[in-house]
Short mmCIF file of N, CA and C in Angstrom, two decimals:
data_model
loop_
_atom_site.label_atom_id
_atom_site.label_comp_id
_atom_site.label_asym_id
_atom_site.label_seq_id
_atom_site.Cartn_x
_atom_site.Cartn_y
_atom_site.Cartn_z
N GLN A 1 -11.24 15.48 -6.63
CA GLN A 1 -10.88 16.56 -7.53
C GLN A 1 -12.13 17.00 -8.28
N SER A 2 -12.37 18.27 -8.32
CA SER A 2 -13.50 18.83 -9.04
C SER A 2 -13.21 18.84 -10.54
N GLU A 3 -14.28 18.76 -11.33
CA GLU A 3 -14.05 18.83 -12.77
C GLU A 3 -13.71 20.24 -13.24
N ASN A 4 -13.75 21.21 -12.32
CA ASN A 4 -13.37 22.58 -12.65
C ASN A 4 -11.96 22.93 -12.21
N SER A 5 -11.30 22.00 -11.55
CA SER A 5 -9.97 22.23 -11.01
C SER A 5 -9.07 21.07 -11.43
N TYR A 6 -8.06 21.35 -12.22
CA TYR A 6 -7.22 20.29 -12.77
C TYR A 6 -5.95 20.08 -11.96
N PRO A 7 -5.60 18.83 -11.70
CA PRO A 7 -4.33 18.55 -11.01
C PRO A 7 -3.15 18.85 -11.92
N ASP A 8 -2.02 19.15 -11.33
CA ASP A 8 -0.82 19.38 -12.13
C ASP A 8 -0.10 18.04 -12.37
N LEU A 9 0.89 18.06 -13.22
CA LEU A 9 1.63 16.85 -13.58
C LEU A 9 2.26 16.19 -12.35
N LYS A 10 2.77 16.98 -11.43
CA LYS A 10 3.39 16.43 -10.22
C LYS A 10 2.39 15.60 -9.42
N THR A 11 1.17 16.09 -9.29
CA THR A 11 0.12 15.37 -8.56
C THR A 11 -0.22 14.07 -9.27
N ILE A 12 -0.36 14.12 -10.57
CA ILE A 12 -0.65 12.91 -11.36
C ILE A 12 0.46 11.90 -11.20
N GLU A 13 1.69 12.33 -11.33
CA GLU A 13 2.83 11.42 -11.20
C GLU A 13 2.90 10.82 -9.80
N ASP A 14 2.60 11.62 -8.78
CA ASP A 14 2.58 11.11 -7.41
C ASP A 14 1.53 10.01 -7.25
N LEU A 15 0.34 10.25 -7.76
CA LEU A 15 -0.72 9.24 -7.68
C LEU A 15 -0.33 7.97 -8.45
N GLN A 16 0.24 8.15 -9.64
CA GLN A 16 0.63 6.99 -10.44
C GLN A 16 1.75 6.19 -9.79
N SER A 17 2.57 6.83 -8.99
CA SER A 17 3.65 6.11 -8.31
C SER A 17 3.12 5.33 -7.10
N ARG A 18 1.97 5.74 -6.57
CA ARG A 18 1.42 5.09 -5.38
C ARG A 18 0.36 4.04 -5.67
N PHE A 19 -0.24 4.10 -6.85
CA PHE A 19 -1.34 3.19 -7.19
C PHE A 19 -1.07 2.46 -8.49
N LYS A 20 -1.53 1.22 -8.57
CA LYS A 20 -1.36 0.42 -9.79
C LYS A 20 -2.11 1.03 -10.96
N LYS A 21 -3.28 1.59 -10.67
CA LYS A 21 -4.14 2.11 -11.73
C LYS A 21 -4.81 3.38 -11.24
N CYS A 22 -4.78 4.43 -12.05
CA CYS A 22 -5.49 5.68 -11.75
C CYS A 22 -6.56 5.87 -12.82
N ILE A 23 -7.78 6.09 -12.37
CA ILE A 23 -8.91 6.19 -13.29
C ILE A 23 -9.69 7.46 -12.99
N LEU A 24 -10.03 8.19 -14.02
CA LEU A 24 -10.87 9.38 -13.89
C LEU A 24 -12.33 8.93 -13.87
N PHE A 25 -13.10 9.47 -12.93
CA PHE A 25 -14.51 9.10 -12.81
C PHE A 25 -15.29 10.31 -12.32
N PHE A 26 -15.54 11.24 -13.25
CA PHE A 26 -16.24 12.47 -12.92
C PHE A 26 -17.75 12.29 -13.10
N ASP A 27 -18.49 13.34 -12.77
CA ASP A 27 -19.94 13.32 -12.95
C ASP A 27 -20.31 13.05 -14.39
N ASN A 28 -21.49 12.49 -14.56
CA ASN A 28 -21.98 12.13 -15.88
C ASN A 28 -22.82 13.27 -16.47
N ASP A 29 -22.26 14.47 -16.41
CA ASP A 29 -22.90 15.63 -17.04
C ASP A 29 -21.90 16.25 -18.01
N LYS A 30 -22.32 17.25 -18.74
CA LYS A 30 -21.45 17.84 -19.76
C LYS A 30 -20.10 18.30 -19.20
N PRO A 31 -20.06 19.10 -18.12
CA PRO A 31 -18.75 19.52 -17.59
C PRO A 31 -17.88 18.34 -17.14
N GLY A 32 -18.51 17.35 -16.51
CA GLY A 32 -17.75 16.19 -16.05
C GLY A 32 -17.16 15.38 -17.18
N ILE A 33 -17.95 15.15 -18.21
CA ILE A 33 -17.49 14.38 -19.37
C ILE A 33 -16.39 15.13 -20.11
N GLU A 34 -16.58 16.44 -20.31
CA GLU A 34 -15.56 17.24 -21.01
C GLU A 34 -14.25 17.28 -20.23
N SER A 35 -14.34 17.46 -18.92
CA SER A 35 -13.13 17.50 -18.10
C SER A 35 -12.42 16.15 -18.08
N SER A 36 -13.19 15.10 -18.00
CA SER A 36 -12.62 13.76 -18.00
C SER A 36 -11.86 13.49 -19.30
N LEU A 37 -12.45 13.86 -20.42
CA LEU A 37 -11.79 13.67 -21.72
C LEU A 37 -10.51 14.51 -21.81
N LYS A 38 -10.58 15.74 -21.35
CA LYS A 38 -9.42 16.64 -21.40
C LYS A 38 -8.26 16.08 -20.58
N LEU A 39 -8.54 15.68 -19.33
CA LEU A 39 -7.49 15.13 -18.47
C LEU A 39 -6.99 13.78 -18.98
N SER A 40 -7.90 12.98 -19.48
CA SER A 40 -7.52 11.68 -20.02
C SER A 40 -6.53 11.84 -21.16
N ASN A 41 -6.80 12.76 -22.04
CA ASN A 41 -5.90 13.02 -23.17
C ASN A 41 -4.59 13.65 -22.72
N LYS A 42 -4.68 14.59 -21.79
CA LYS A 42 -3.49 15.31 -21.34
C LYS A 42 -2.50 14.41 -20.61
N TYR A 43 -3.01 13.51 -19.76
CA TYR A 43 -2.13 12.69 -18.92
C TYR A 43 -2.16 11.19 -19.26
N SER A 44 -2.82 10.83 -20.35
CA SER A 44 -2.93 9.42 -20.76
C SER A 44 -3.51 8.56 -19.64
N LEU A 45 -4.60 9.01 -19.07
CA LEU A 45 -5.27 8.28 -18.00
C LEU A 45 -6.54 7.63 -18.53
N GLU A 46 -6.89 6.50 -17.94
CA GLU A 46 -8.15 5.85 -18.27
C GLU A 46 -9.29 6.67 -17.67
N SER A 47 -10.41 6.68 -18.36
CA SER A 47 -11.57 7.42 -17.90
C SER A 47 -12.82 6.55 -18.06
N ILE A 48 -13.68 6.58 -17.06
CA ILE A 48 -14.96 5.88 -17.16
C ILE A 48 -16.07 6.85 -16.81
N CYS A 49 -17.28 6.52 -17.24
CA CYS A 49 -18.45 7.29 -16.83
C CYS A 49 -19.64 6.34 -16.75
N ILE A 50 -20.65 6.76 -16.06
CA ILE A 50 -21.86 5.96 -15.93
C ILE A 50 -22.64 6.09 -17.24
N PRO A 51 -22.99 4.98 -17.86
CA PRO A 51 -23.76 5.05 -19.11
C PRO A 51 -25.06 5.83 -18.93
N LYS A 52 -25.41 6.60 -19.95
CA LYS A 52 -26.57 7.50 -19.90
C LYS A 52 -27.87 6.77 -19.57
N GLU A 53 -28.00 5.51 -19.98
CA GLU A 53 -29.26 4.80 -19.76
C GLU A 53 -29.63 4.64 -18.28
N PHE A 54 -28.66 4.81 -17.38
CA PHE A 54 -28.95 4.71 -15.95
C PHE A 54 -29.59 5.99 -15.40
N LYS A 55 -29.49 7.07 -16.15
CA LYS A 55 -30.14 8.34 -15.80
C LYS A 55 -29.78 8.85 -14.41
N VAL A 56 -28.49 8.83 -14.11
CA VAL A 56 -27.97 9.40 -12.85
C VAL A 56 -26.76 10.26 -13.17
N LYS A 57 -26.49 11.23 -12.31
CA LYS A 57 -25.40 12.17 -12.55
C LYS A 57 -24.06 11.67 -12.01
N ASP A 58 -24.08 11.00 -10.86
CA ASP A 58 -22.82 10.58 -10.26
C ASP A 58 -22.97 9.27 -9.51
N ILE A 59 -21.86 8.77 -8.98
CA ILE A 59 -21.86 7.46 -8.34
C ILE A 59 -22.73 7.44 -7.09
N SER A 60 -22.81 8.53 -6.34
CA SER A 60 -23.66 8.53 -5.15
C SER A 60 -25.14 8.41 -5.54
N ASP A 61 -25.54 9.06 -6.63
CA ASP A 61 -26.91 8.91 -7.13
C ASP A 61 -27.15 7.48 -7.60
N PHE A 62 -26.14 6.89 -8.23
CA PHE A 62 -26.26 5.51 -8.71
C PHE A 62 -26.49 4.56 -7.53
N ILE A 63 -25.71 4.71 -6.48
CA ILE A 63 -25.85 3.85 -5.29
C ILE A 63 -27.23 4.02 -4.67
N LYS A 64 -27.68 5.25 -4.58
CA LYS A 64 -28.99 5.53 -3.98
C LYS A 64 -30.11 4.88 -4.81
N LYS A 65 -30.00 4.97 -6.13
CA LYS A 65 -31.06 4.47 -7.01
C LYS A 65 -31.02 2.96 -7.19
N TYR A 66 -29.80 2.38 -7.30
CA TYR A 66 -29.67 0.97 -7.66
C TYR A 66 -29.14 0.07 -6.55
N GLY A 67 -28.59 0.64 -5.50
CA GLY A 67 -28.07 -0.15 -4.40
C GLY A 67 -26.60 -0.51 -4.55
N LYS A 68 -26.04 -0.97 -3.45
CA LYS A 68 -24.61 -1.26 -3.37
C LYS A 68 -24.19 -2.42 -4.28
N GLU A 69 -24.95 -3.51 -4.27
CA GLU A 69 -24.56 -4.69 -5.06
C GLU A 69 -24.56 -4.40 -6.56
N VAL A 70 -25.60 -3.75 -7.05
CA VAL A 70 -25.68 -3.41 -8.48
C VAL A 70 -24.56 -2.45 -8.85
N THR A 71 -24.26 -1.53 -7.95
CA THR A 71 -23.16 -0.58 -8.19
C THR A 71 -21.84 -1.33 -8.32
N GLN A 72 -21.56 -2.22 -7.39
CA GLN A 72 -20.31 -2.99 -7.44
C GLN A 72 -20.21 -3.82 -8.71
N GLU A 73 -21.31 -4.47 -9.11
CA GLU A 73 -21.32 -5.28 -10.33
C GLU A 73 -21.01 -4.41 -11.56
N ASN A 74 -21.65 -3.24 -11.62
CA ASN A 74 -21.44 -2.36 -12.77
C ASN A 74 -20.04 -1.76 -12.78
N LEU A 75 -19.52 -1.40 -11.63
CA LEU A 75 -18.15 -0.88 -11.58
C LEU A 75 -17.17 -1.91 -12.13
N LYS A 76 -17.35 -3.17 -11.79
CA LYS A 76 -16.49 -4.22 -12.32
C LYS A 76 -16.58 -4.27 -13.85
N LEU A 77 -17.78 -4.13 -14.38
CA LEU A 77 -17.96 -4.13 -15.84
C LEU A 77 -17.30 -2.91 -16.48
N TRP A 78 -17.52 -1.74 -15.90
CA TRP A 78 -16.98 -0.51 -16.47
C TRP A 78 -15.46 -0.47 -16.41
N LEU A 79 -14.89 -1.16 -15.42
CA LEU A 79 -13.44 -1.14 -15.24
C LEU A 79 -12.74 -2.27 -16.00
N SER A 80 -13.51 -3.17 -16.59
CA SER A 80 -12.86 -4.28 -17.30
C SER A 80 -12.57 -3.96 -18.74
#
């Protein structure tokens, strides 16, 4: 889902019925952070983002810069 295109309530409810946990994880830029906060508040969803100190915009940049193992370790931290 793009941070410029919001899912409707039916889509959110469908996802919540199929998964134990639904988490918003948009790009770590202004539009991504603002959209994540808006959807998080609107649908009471958990939201995570990559801390600014890593200096990357999204998870694919994080993997490229830090590797798979570091990414997995940090995702566990961010999700706990």
